[in-house]
Amino acid sequence: GKGGMLGPWSISPEQIAALLDVRLLDNGDGTRSYDVSVDFAAFSAYLETMKPALVTAPQDARFHFNDQTGQLEVIKPSQGGRALNVEKTLEQLEARVFSTDERTVVMAFDYTLPRYHEGLTAQELGITQMVAESTTYFRGSQQNRRTNIAISASRLDGVILGPGEEFSFNTLIGEISPENGFLEDKLIFGGRTINGVGGGVCQVSTTVFRAALYGGYTIIERNSHGYRVGYYEQNNQPPGLDAAIWSPERDFRFQNDTEHHLLLEVSIYPTDDSIQFRFYSTPTGRTVNVEQPRVANLTPPKPTVYEANGDLQLGQEIWMDYPAEGADVNVTRTITYPDGTVKKDNFFTHYLPWGAIVQVASTDPRLNQ
């Protein structure tokens, strides 16, 4: 189990008897005595098979950066890892097996400290100030979508990436399932919007993508949505800067391509309907310019599709999907390093035109257009 206690296990006298090796020894003075030894090899094999189930990986602490003090604050404590030490466990078993009073053998473990534990300081890690930030908005989101945004954000808040390390959105978020608290909401899949678990998760991947983009970090994998999603263009934000994930096939990944550690902090502001990522590290001296998107091949939205919903009265309607123009969007990023070298990369997105889907009463005349 995950950190749960296993056992205790009992060894019967018959099992011990089967392992006993009794020899008659000649003492050399005309007397004889019995020598009893125990062969624990059988238990060794048994313990080896149990070993994988008893391993717990160390878990890094999670931190926030205090702007006033310049120090890290622990928001979630670390947990040491442990692995079964078979040899030590067998030694203890051997020492206790013939004991008449204390017959309990405690398993022996080797413990490992996590990489990012409470003893670390911001200075040691090179986490000194904010180096990138991104805010996106989600006005009009239903409660389930808001819940999914909050769960996803909590999985990323306080994570540290070491120099050269890769950030994988899907790895950190884990399985997007009801068991992990995610709720059903609208998702884009296979050419239309469906109800599925995890709607809203892409709001979080989109926001962290933008922070990594503006911070000048190397983007390893970024996928776009099939059509323009209104949320990601709220508050006059440009198209072409969304990051779709579909676990496990499609991920969002970037590399901390600096010599310093990088701390990710995320806040949700319900009154503004916004989510903000802040990246803390040591400034690299590089400047990043993300150009205005070049939008081409605009195509009008598809015609509105009307669907019958028996629960609605004439004149009532439920908007299942909103119209969006199709477009080809290019966004170019220019990174200038302190030594004068310049690196450009381009992010291309092909958005399909999208039509509104509106549910109406079954007697609505628009159904037969």
JSON list of N, CA and C in Angstrom, two decimals, residues 13-67:
[
{"chain": "A", "resi": 13, "resn": "PRO", "atom": "N", "xyz": [5.65, -22.36, 14.47]},
{"chain": "A", "resi": 13, "resn": "PRO", "atom": "CA", "xyz": [6.74, -23.25, 14.90]},
{"chain": "A", "resi": 13, "resn": "PRO", "atom": "C", "xyz": [7.10, -24.28, 13.82]},
{"chain": "A", "resi": 14, "resn": "GLU", "atom": "N", "xyz": [6.08, -24.72, 13.06]},
{"chain": "A", "resi": 14, "resn": "GLU", "atom": "CA", "xyz": [6.36, -25.71, 12.00]},
{"chain": "A", "resi": 14, "resn": "GLU", "atom": "C", "xyz": [7.27, -25.11, 10.93]},
{"chain": "A", "resi": 15, "resn": "GLN", "atom": "N", "xyz": [7.01, -23.83, 10.59]},
{"chain": "A", "resi": 15, "resn": "GLN", "atom": "CA", "xyz": [7.84, -23.17, 9.58]},
{"chain": "A", "resi": 15, "resn": "GLN", "atom": "C", "xyz": [9.28, -23.05, 10.08]},
{"chain": "A", "resi": 16, "resn": "ILE", "atom": "N", "xyz": [9.42, -22.70, 11.38]},
{"chain": "A", "resi": 16, "resn": "ILE", "atom": "CA", "xyz": [10.77, -22.58, 11.94]},
{"chain": "A", "resi": 16, "resn": "ILE", "atom": "C", "xyz": [11.45, -23.95, 11.95]},
{"chain": "A", "resi": 17, "resn": "ALA", "atom": "N", "xyz": [10.66, -24.98, 12.35]},
{"chain": "A", "resi": 17, "resn": "ALA", "atom": "CA", "xyz": [11.22, -26.33, 12.42]},
{"chain": "A", "resi": 17, "resn": "ALA", "atom": "C", "xyz": [11.77, -26.77, 11.06]},
{"chain": "A", "resi": 18, "resn": "ALA", "atom": "N", "xyz": [11.05, -26.38, 10.01]},
{"chain": "A", "resi": 18, "resn": "ALA", "atom": "CA", "xyz": [11.47, -26.79, 8.67]},
{"chain": "A", "resi": 18, "resn": "ALA", "atom": "C", "xyz": [12.81, -26.16, 8.29]},
{"chain": "A", "resi": 19, "resn": "LEU", "atom": "N", "xyz": [13.16, -25.06, 8.96]},
{"chain": "A", "resi": 19, "resn": "LEU", "atom": "CA", "xyz": [14.40, -24.36, 8.61]},
{"chain": "A", "resi": 19, "resn": "LEU", "atom": "C", "xyz": [15.57, -24.80, 9.49]},
{"chain": "A", "resi": 20, "resn": "LEU", "atom": "N", "xyz": [15.27, -25.57, 10.56]},
{"chain": "A", "resi": 20, "resn": "LEU", "atom": "CA", "xyz": [16.33, -25.93, 11.50]},
{"chain": "A", "resi": 20, "resn": "LEU", "atom": "C", "xyz": [17.27, -26.96, 10.91]},
{"chain": "A", "resi": 21, "resn": "ASP", "atom": "N", "xyz": [18.53, -26.74, 11.17]},
{"chain": "A", "resi": 21, "resn": "ASP", "atom": "CA", "xyz": [19.55, -27.70, 10.74]},
{"chain": "A", "resi": 21, "resn": "ASP", "atom": "C", "xyz": [20.21, -28.19, 12.03]},
{"chain": "A", "resi": 22, "resn": "VAL", "atom": "N", "xyz": [19.91, -29.46, 12.46]},
{"chain": "A", "resi": 22, "resn": "VAL", "atom": "CA", "xyz": [20.43, -29.99, 13.72]},
{"chain": "A", "resi": 22, "resn": "VAL", "atom": "C", "xyz": [21.57, -30.96, 13.42]},
{"chain": "A", "resi": 23, "resn": "ARG", "atom": "N", "xyz": [22.73, -30.69, 14.02]},
{"chain": "A", "resi": 23, "resn": "ARG", "atom": "CA", "xyz": [23.88, -31.58, 13.80]},
{"chain": "A", "resi": 23, "resn": "ARG", "atom": "C", "xyz": [24.37, -32.11, 15.13]},
{"chain": "A", "resi": 24, "resn": "LEU", "atom": "N", "xyz": [24.81, -33.40, 15.13]},
{"chain": "A", "resi": 24, "resn": "LEU", "atom": "CA", "xyz": [25.42, -33.99, 16.31]},
{"chain": "A", "resi": 24, "resn": "LEU", "atom": "C", "xyz": [26.91, -33.75, 16.21]},
{"chain": "A", "resi": 25, "resn": "LEU", "atom": "N", "xyz": [27.48, -33.05, 17.18]},
{"chain": "A", "resi": 25, "resn": "LEU", "atom": "CA", "xyz": [28.90, -32.70, 17.13]},
{"chain": "A", "resi": 25, "resn": "LEU", "atom": "C", "xyz": [29.69, -33.55, 18.12]},
{"chain": "A", "resi": 26, "resn": "ASP", "atom": "N", "xyz": [30.87, -33.93, 17.69]},
{"chain": "A", "resi": 26, "resn": "ASP", "atom": "CA", "xyz": [31.80, -34.63, 18.60]},
{"chain": "A", "resi": 26, "resn": "ASP", "atom": "C", "xyz": [32.64, -33.55, 19.27]},
{"chain": "A", "resi": 27, "resn": "ASN", "atom": "N", "xyz": [32.54, -33.46, 20.60]},
{"chain": "A", "resi": 27, "resn": "ASN", "atom": "CA", "xyz": [33.24, -32.39, 21.31]},
{"chain": "A", "resi": 27, "resn": "ASN", "atom": "C", "xyz": [34.73, -32.67, 21.48]},
{"chain": "A", "resi": 28, "resn": "GLY", "atom": "N", "xyz": [35.19, -33.90, 21.11]},
{"chain": "A", "resi": 28, "resn": "GLY", "atom": "CA", "xyz": [36.63, -34.20, 21.19]},
{"chain": "A", "resi": 28, "resn": "GLY", "atom": "C", "xyz": [37.05, -34.72, 22.56]},
{"chain": "A", "resi": 29, "resn": "ASP", "atom": "N", "xyz": [36.12, -34.75, 23.52]},
{"chain": "A", "resi": 29, "resn": "ASP", "atom": "CA", "xyz": [36.49, -35.25, 24.85]},
{"chain": "A", "resi": 29, "resn": "ASP", "atom": "C", "xyz": [35.60, -36.43, 25.24]},
{"chain": "A", "resi": 30, "resn": "GLY", "atom": "N", "xyz": [35.07, -37.08, 24.20]},
{"chain": "A", "resi": 30, "resn": "GLY", "atom": "CA", "xyz": [34.23, -38.24, 24.45]},
{"chain": "A", "resi": 30, "resn": "GLY", "atom": "C", "xyz": [32.76, -37.88, 24.62]},
{"chain": "A", "resi": 31, "resn": "THR", "atom": "N", "xyz": [32.50, -36.55, 24.73]},
{"chain": "A", "resi": 31, "resn": "THR", "atom": "CA", "xyz": [31.08, -36.15, 24.83]},
{"chain": "A", "resi": 31, "resn": "THR", "atom": "C", "xyz": [30.60, -35.63, 23.49]},
{"chain": "A", "resi": 32, "resn": "ARG", "atom": "N", "xyz": [29.29, -35.66, 23.36]},
{"chain": "A", "resi": 32, "resn": "ARG", "atom": "CA", "xyz": [28.68, -35.13, 22.12]},
{"chain": "A", "resi": 32, "resn": "ARG", "atom": "C", "xyz": [27.62, -34.09, 22.47]},
{"chain": "A", "resi": 33, "resn": "SER", "atom": "N", "xyz": [27.42, -33.18, 21.55]},
{"chain": "A", "resi": 33, "resn": "SER", "atom": "CA", "xyz": [26.34, -32.19, 21.78]},
{"chain": "A", "resi": 33, "resn": "SER", "atom": "C", "xyz": [25.66, -31.86, 20.46]},
{"chain": "A", "resi": 34, "resn": "TYR", "atom": "N", "xyz": [24.49, -31.31, 20.57]},
{"chain": "A", "resi": 34, "resn": "TYR", "atom": "CA", "xyz": [23.75, -30.91, 19.36]},
{"chain": "A", "resi": 34, "resn": "TYR", "atom": "C", "xyz": [23.98, -29.43, 19.06]},
{"chain": "A", "resi": 35, "resn": "ASP", "atom": "N", "xyz": [24.17, -29.15, 17.82]},
{"chain": "A", "resi": 35, "resn": "ASP", "atom": "CA", "xyz": [24.29, -27.74, 17.40]},
{"chain": "A", "resi": 35, "resn": "ASP", "atom": "C", "xyz": [23.11, -27.45, 16.48]},
{"chain": "A", "resi": 36, "resn": "VAL", "atom": "N", "xyz": [22.39, -26.39, 16.79]},
{"chain": "A", "resi": 36, "resn": "VAL", "atom": "CA", "xyz": [21.23, -26.04, 15.97]},
{"chain": "A", "resi": 36, "resn": "VAL", "atom": "C", "xyz": [21.50, -24.74, 15.24]},
{"chain": "A", "resi": 37, "resn": "SER", "atom": "N", "xyz": [21.39, -24.77, 13.93]},
{"chain": "A", "resi": 37, "resn": "SER", "atom": "CA", "xyz": [21.49, -23.51, 13.18]},
{"chain": "A", "resi": 37, "resn": "SER", "atom": "C", "xyz": [20.22, -23.38, 12.33]},
{"chain": "A", "resi": 38, "resn": "VAL", "atom": "N", "xyz": [19.96, -22.17, 11.92]},
{"chain": "A", "resi": 38, "resn": "VAL", "atom": "CA", "xyz": [18.74, -21.92, 11.14]},
{"chain": "A", "resi": 38, "resn": "VAL", "atom": "C", "xyz": [19.14, -21.37, 9.78]},
{"chain": "A", "resi": 39, "resn": "ASP", "atom": "N", "xyz": [18.53, -21.89, 8.75]},
{"chain": "A", "resi": 39, "resn": "ASP", "atom": "CA", "xyz": [18.82, -21.41, 7.40]},
{"chain": "A", "resi": 39, "resn": "ASP", "atom": "C", "xyz": [17.71, -20.44, 6.99]},
{"chain": "A", "resi": 40, "resn": "PHE", "atom": "N", "xyz": [18.07, -19.17, 6.94]},
{"chain": "A", "resi": 40, "resn": "PHE", "atom": "CA", "xyz": [17.05, -18.15, 6.65]},
{"chain": "A", "resi": 40, "resn": "PHE", "atom": "C", "xyz": [16.94, -17.81, 5.16]},
{"chain": "A", "resi": 41, "resn": "ALA", "atom": "N", "xyz": [17.62, -18.58, 4.32]},
{"chain": "A", "resi": 41, "resn": "ALA", "atom": "CA", "xyz": [17.59, -18.29, 2.88]},
{"chain": "A", "resi": 41, "resn": "ALA", "atom": "C", "xyz": [16.16, -18.26, 2.35]},
{"chain": "A", "resi": 42, "resn": "ALA", "atom": "N", "xyz": [15.33, -19.14, 2.90]},
{"chain": "A", "resi": 42, "resn": "ALA", "atom": "CA", "xyz": [13.93, -19.22, 2.42]},
{"chain": "A", "resi": 42, "resn": "ALA", "atom": "C", "xyz": [13.21, -17.90, 2.69]},
{"chain": "A", "resi": 43, "resn": "PHE", "atom": "N", "xyz": [13.46, -17.30, 3.87]},
{"chain": "A", "resi": 43, "resn": "PHE", "atom": "CA", "xyz": [12.84, -16.03, 4.18]},
{"chain": "A", "resi": 43, "resn": "PHE", "atom": "C", "xyz": [13.40, -14.90, 3.33]},
{"chain": "A", "resi": 44, "resn": "SER", "atom": "N", "xyz": [14.66, -15.05, 3.00]},
{"chain": "A", "resi": 44, "resn": "SER", "atom": "CA", "xyz": [15.30, -14.03, 2.17]},
{"chain": "A", "resi": 44, "resn": "SER", "atom": "C", "xyz": [14.54, -13.86, 0.86]},
{"chain": "A", "resi": 45, "resn": "ALA", "atom": "N", "xyz": [14.22, -14.99, 0.22]},
{"chain": "A", "resi": 45, "resn": "ALA", "atom": "CA", "xyz": [13.49, -14.94, -1.06]},
{"chain": "A", "resi": 45, "resn": "ALA", "atom": "C", "xyz": [12.11, -14.31, -0.85]},
{"chain": "A", "resi": 46, "resn": "TYR", "atom": "N", "xyz": [11.47, -14.68, 0.27]},
{"chain": "A", "resi": 46, "resn": "TYR", "atom": "CA", "xyz": [10.14, -14.16, 0.58]},
{"chain": "A", "resi": 46, "resn": "TYR", "atom": "C", "xyz": [10.18, -12.64, 0.79]},
{"chain": "A", "resi": 47, "resn": "LEU", "atom": "N", "xyz": [11.18, -12.19, 1.54]},
{"chain": "A", "resi": 47, "resn": "LEU", "atom": "CA", "xyz": [11.30, -10.75, 1.79]},
{"chain": "A", "resi": 47, "resn": "LEU", "atom": "C", "xyz": [11.60, -9.98, 0.51]},
{"chain": "A", "resi": 48, "resn": "GLU", "atom": "N", "xyz": [12.40, -10.59, -0.36]},
{"chain": "A", "resi": 48, "resn": "GLU", "atom": "CA", "xyz": [12.71, -9.93, -1.64]},
{"chain": "A", "resi": 48, "resn": "GLU", "atom": "C", "xyz": [11.43, -9.71, -2.46]},
{"chain": "A", "resi": 49, "resn": "THR", "atom": "N", "xyz": [10.51, -10.69, -2.40]},
{"chain": "A", "resi": 49, "resn": "THR", "atom": "CA", "xyz": [9.27, -10.53, -3.18]},
{"chain": "A", "resi": 49, "resn": "THR", "atom": "C", "xyz": [8.38, -9.45, -2.57]},
{"chain": "A", "resi": 50, "resn": "MET", "atom": "N", "xyz": [8.51, -9.25, -1.24]},
{"chain": "A", "resi": 50, "resn": "MET", "atom": "CA", "xyz": [7.70, -8.22, -0.59]},
{"chain": "A", "resi": 50, "resn": "MET", "atom": "C", "xyz": [8.28, -6.83, -0.75]},
{"chain": "A", "resi": 51, "resn": "LYS", "atom": "N", "xyz": [9.55, -6.77, -1.06]},
{"chain": "A", "resi": 51, "resn": "LYS", "atom": "CA", "xyz": [10.27, -5.49, -1.07]},
{"chain": "A", "resi": 51, "resn": "LYS", "atom": "C", "xyz": [9.58, -4.39, -1.90]},
{"chain": "A", "resi": 52, "resn": "PRO", "atom": "N", "xyz": [9.16, -4.70, -3.14]},
{"chain": "A", "resi": 52, "resn": "PRO", "atom": "CA", "xyz": [8.54, -3.63, -3.96]},
{"chain": "A", "resi": 52, "resn": "PRO", "atom": "C", "xyz": [7.30, -3.03, -3.31]},
{"chain": "A", "resi": 53, "resn": "ALA", "atom": "N", "xyz": [6.51, -3.86, -2.61]},
{"chain": "A", "resi": 53, "resn": "ALA", "atom": "CA", "xyz": [5.27, -3.37, -2.00]},
{"chain": "A", "resi": 53, "resn": "ALA", "atom": "C", "xyz": [5.55, -2.46, -0.80]},
{"chain": "A", "resi": 54, "resn": "LEU", "atom": "N", "xyz": [6.74, -2.57, -0.24]},
{"chain": "A", "resi": 54, "resn": "LEU", "atom": "CA", "xyz": [7.06, -1.82, 0.97]},
{"chain": "A", "resi": 54, "resn": "LEU", "atom": "C", "xyz": [7.85, -0.54, 0.68]},
{"chain": "A", "resi": 55, "resn": "VAL", "atom": "N", "xyz": [8.13, -0.31, -0.59]},
{"chain": "A", "resi": 55, "resn": "VAL", "atom": "CA", "xyz": [8.89, 0.91, -0.95]},
{"chain": "A", "resi": 55, "resn": "VAL", "atom": "C", "xyz": [7.96, 2.11, -0.94]},
{"chain": "A", "resi": 56, "resn": "THR", "atom": "N", "xyz": [8.36, 3.19, -0.28]},
{"chain": "A", "resi": 56, "resn": "THR", "atom": "CA", "xyz": [7.65, 4.46, -0.47]},
{"chain": "A", "resi": 56, "resn": "THR", "atom": "C", "xyz": [8.68, 5.48, -0.96]},
{"chain": "A", "resi": 57, "resn": "ALA", "atom": "N", "xyz": [8.31, 6.17, -2.02]},
{"chain": "A", "resi": 57, "resn": "ALA", "atom": "CA", "xyz": [9.24, 7.15, -2.59]},
{"chain": "A", "resi": 57, "resn": "ALA", "atom": "C", "xyz": [9.24, 8.39, -1.70]},
{"chain": "A", "resi": 58, "resn": "PRO", "atom": "N", "xyz": [10.38, 9.08, -1.60]},
{"chain": "A", "resi": 58, "resn": "PRO", "atom": "CA", "xyz": [10.39, 10.32, -0.83]},
{"chain": "A", "resi": 58, "resn": "PRO", "atom": "C", "xyz": [9.52, 11.36, -1.53]},
{"chain": "A", "resi": 59, "resn": "GLN", "atom": "N", "xyz": [8.86, 12.19, -0.77]},
{"chain": "A", "resi": 59, "resn": "GLN", "atom": "CA", "xyz": [8.04, 13.25, -1.35]},
{"chain": "A", "resi": 59, "resn": "GLN", "atom": "C", "xyz": [8.62, 14.60, -0.97]},
{"chain": "A", "resi": 60, "resn": "ASP", "atom": "N", "xyz": [8.85, 15.43, -2.00]},
{"chain": "A", "resi": 60, "resn": "ASP", "atom": "CA", "xyz": [9.42, 16.75, -1.78]},
{"chain": "A", "resi": 60, "resn": "ASP", "atom": "C", "xyz": [8.46, 17.63, -0.99]},
{"chain": "A", "resi": 61, "resn": "ALA", "atom": "N", "xyz": [9.03, 18.50, -0.19]},
{"chain": "A", "resi": 61, "resn": "ALA", "atom": "CA", "xyz": [8.21, 19.54, 0.45]},
{"chain": "A", "resi": 61, "resn": "ALA", "atom": "C", "xyz": [7.74, 20.50, -0.65]},
{"chain": "A", "resi": 62, "resn": "ARG", "atom": "N", "xyz": [6.67, 21.22, -0.36]},
{"chain": "A", "resi": 62, "resn": "ARG", "atom": "CA", "xyz": [6.20, 22.28, -1.25]},
{"chain": "A", "resi": 62, "resn": "ARG", "atom": "C", "xyz": [6.39, 23.61, -0.54]},
{"chain": "A", "resi": 63, "resn": "PHE", "atom": "N", "xyz": [6.75, 24.63, -1.32]},
{"chain": "A", "resi": 63, "resn": "PHE", "atom": "CA", "xyz": [7.11, 25.92, -0.72]},
{"chain": "A", "resi": 63, "resn": "PHE", "atom": "C", "xyz": [6.39, 27.08, -1.39]},
{"chain": "A", "resi": 64, "resn": "HIS", "atom": "N", "xyz": [6.29, 28.17, -0.65]},
{"chain": "A", "resi": 64, "resn": "HIS", "atom": "CA", "xyz": [5.98, 29.48, -1.22]},
{"chain": "A", "resi": 64, "resn": "HIS", "atom": "C", "xyz": [7.16, 30.40, -0.93]},
{"chain": "A", "resi": 65, "resn": "PHE", "atom": "N", "xyz": [7.31, 31.42, -1.75]},
{"chain": "A", "resi": 65, "resn": "PHE", "atom": "CA", "xyz": [8.37, 32.40, -1.56]},
{"chain": "A", "resi": 65, "resn": "PHE", "atom": "C", "xyz": [7.76, 33.62, -0.87]},
{"chain": "A", "resi": 66, "resn": "ASN", "atom": "N", "xyz": [8.36, 34.02, 0.23]},
{"chain": "A", "resi": 66, "resn": "ASN", "atom": "CA", "xyz": [7.88, 35.21, 0.94]},
{"chain": "A", "resi": 66, "resn": "ASN", "atom": "C", "xyz": [8.61, 36.44, 0.39]},
{"chain": "A", "resi": 67, "resn": "ASP", "atom": "N", "xyz": [7.87, 37.29, -0.30]},
{"chain": "A", "resi": 67, "resn": "ASP", "atom": "CA", "xyz": [8.50, 38.45, -0.96]},
{"chain": "A", "resi": 67, "resn": "ASP", "atom": "C", "xyz": [9.13, 39.42, 0.05]}
]
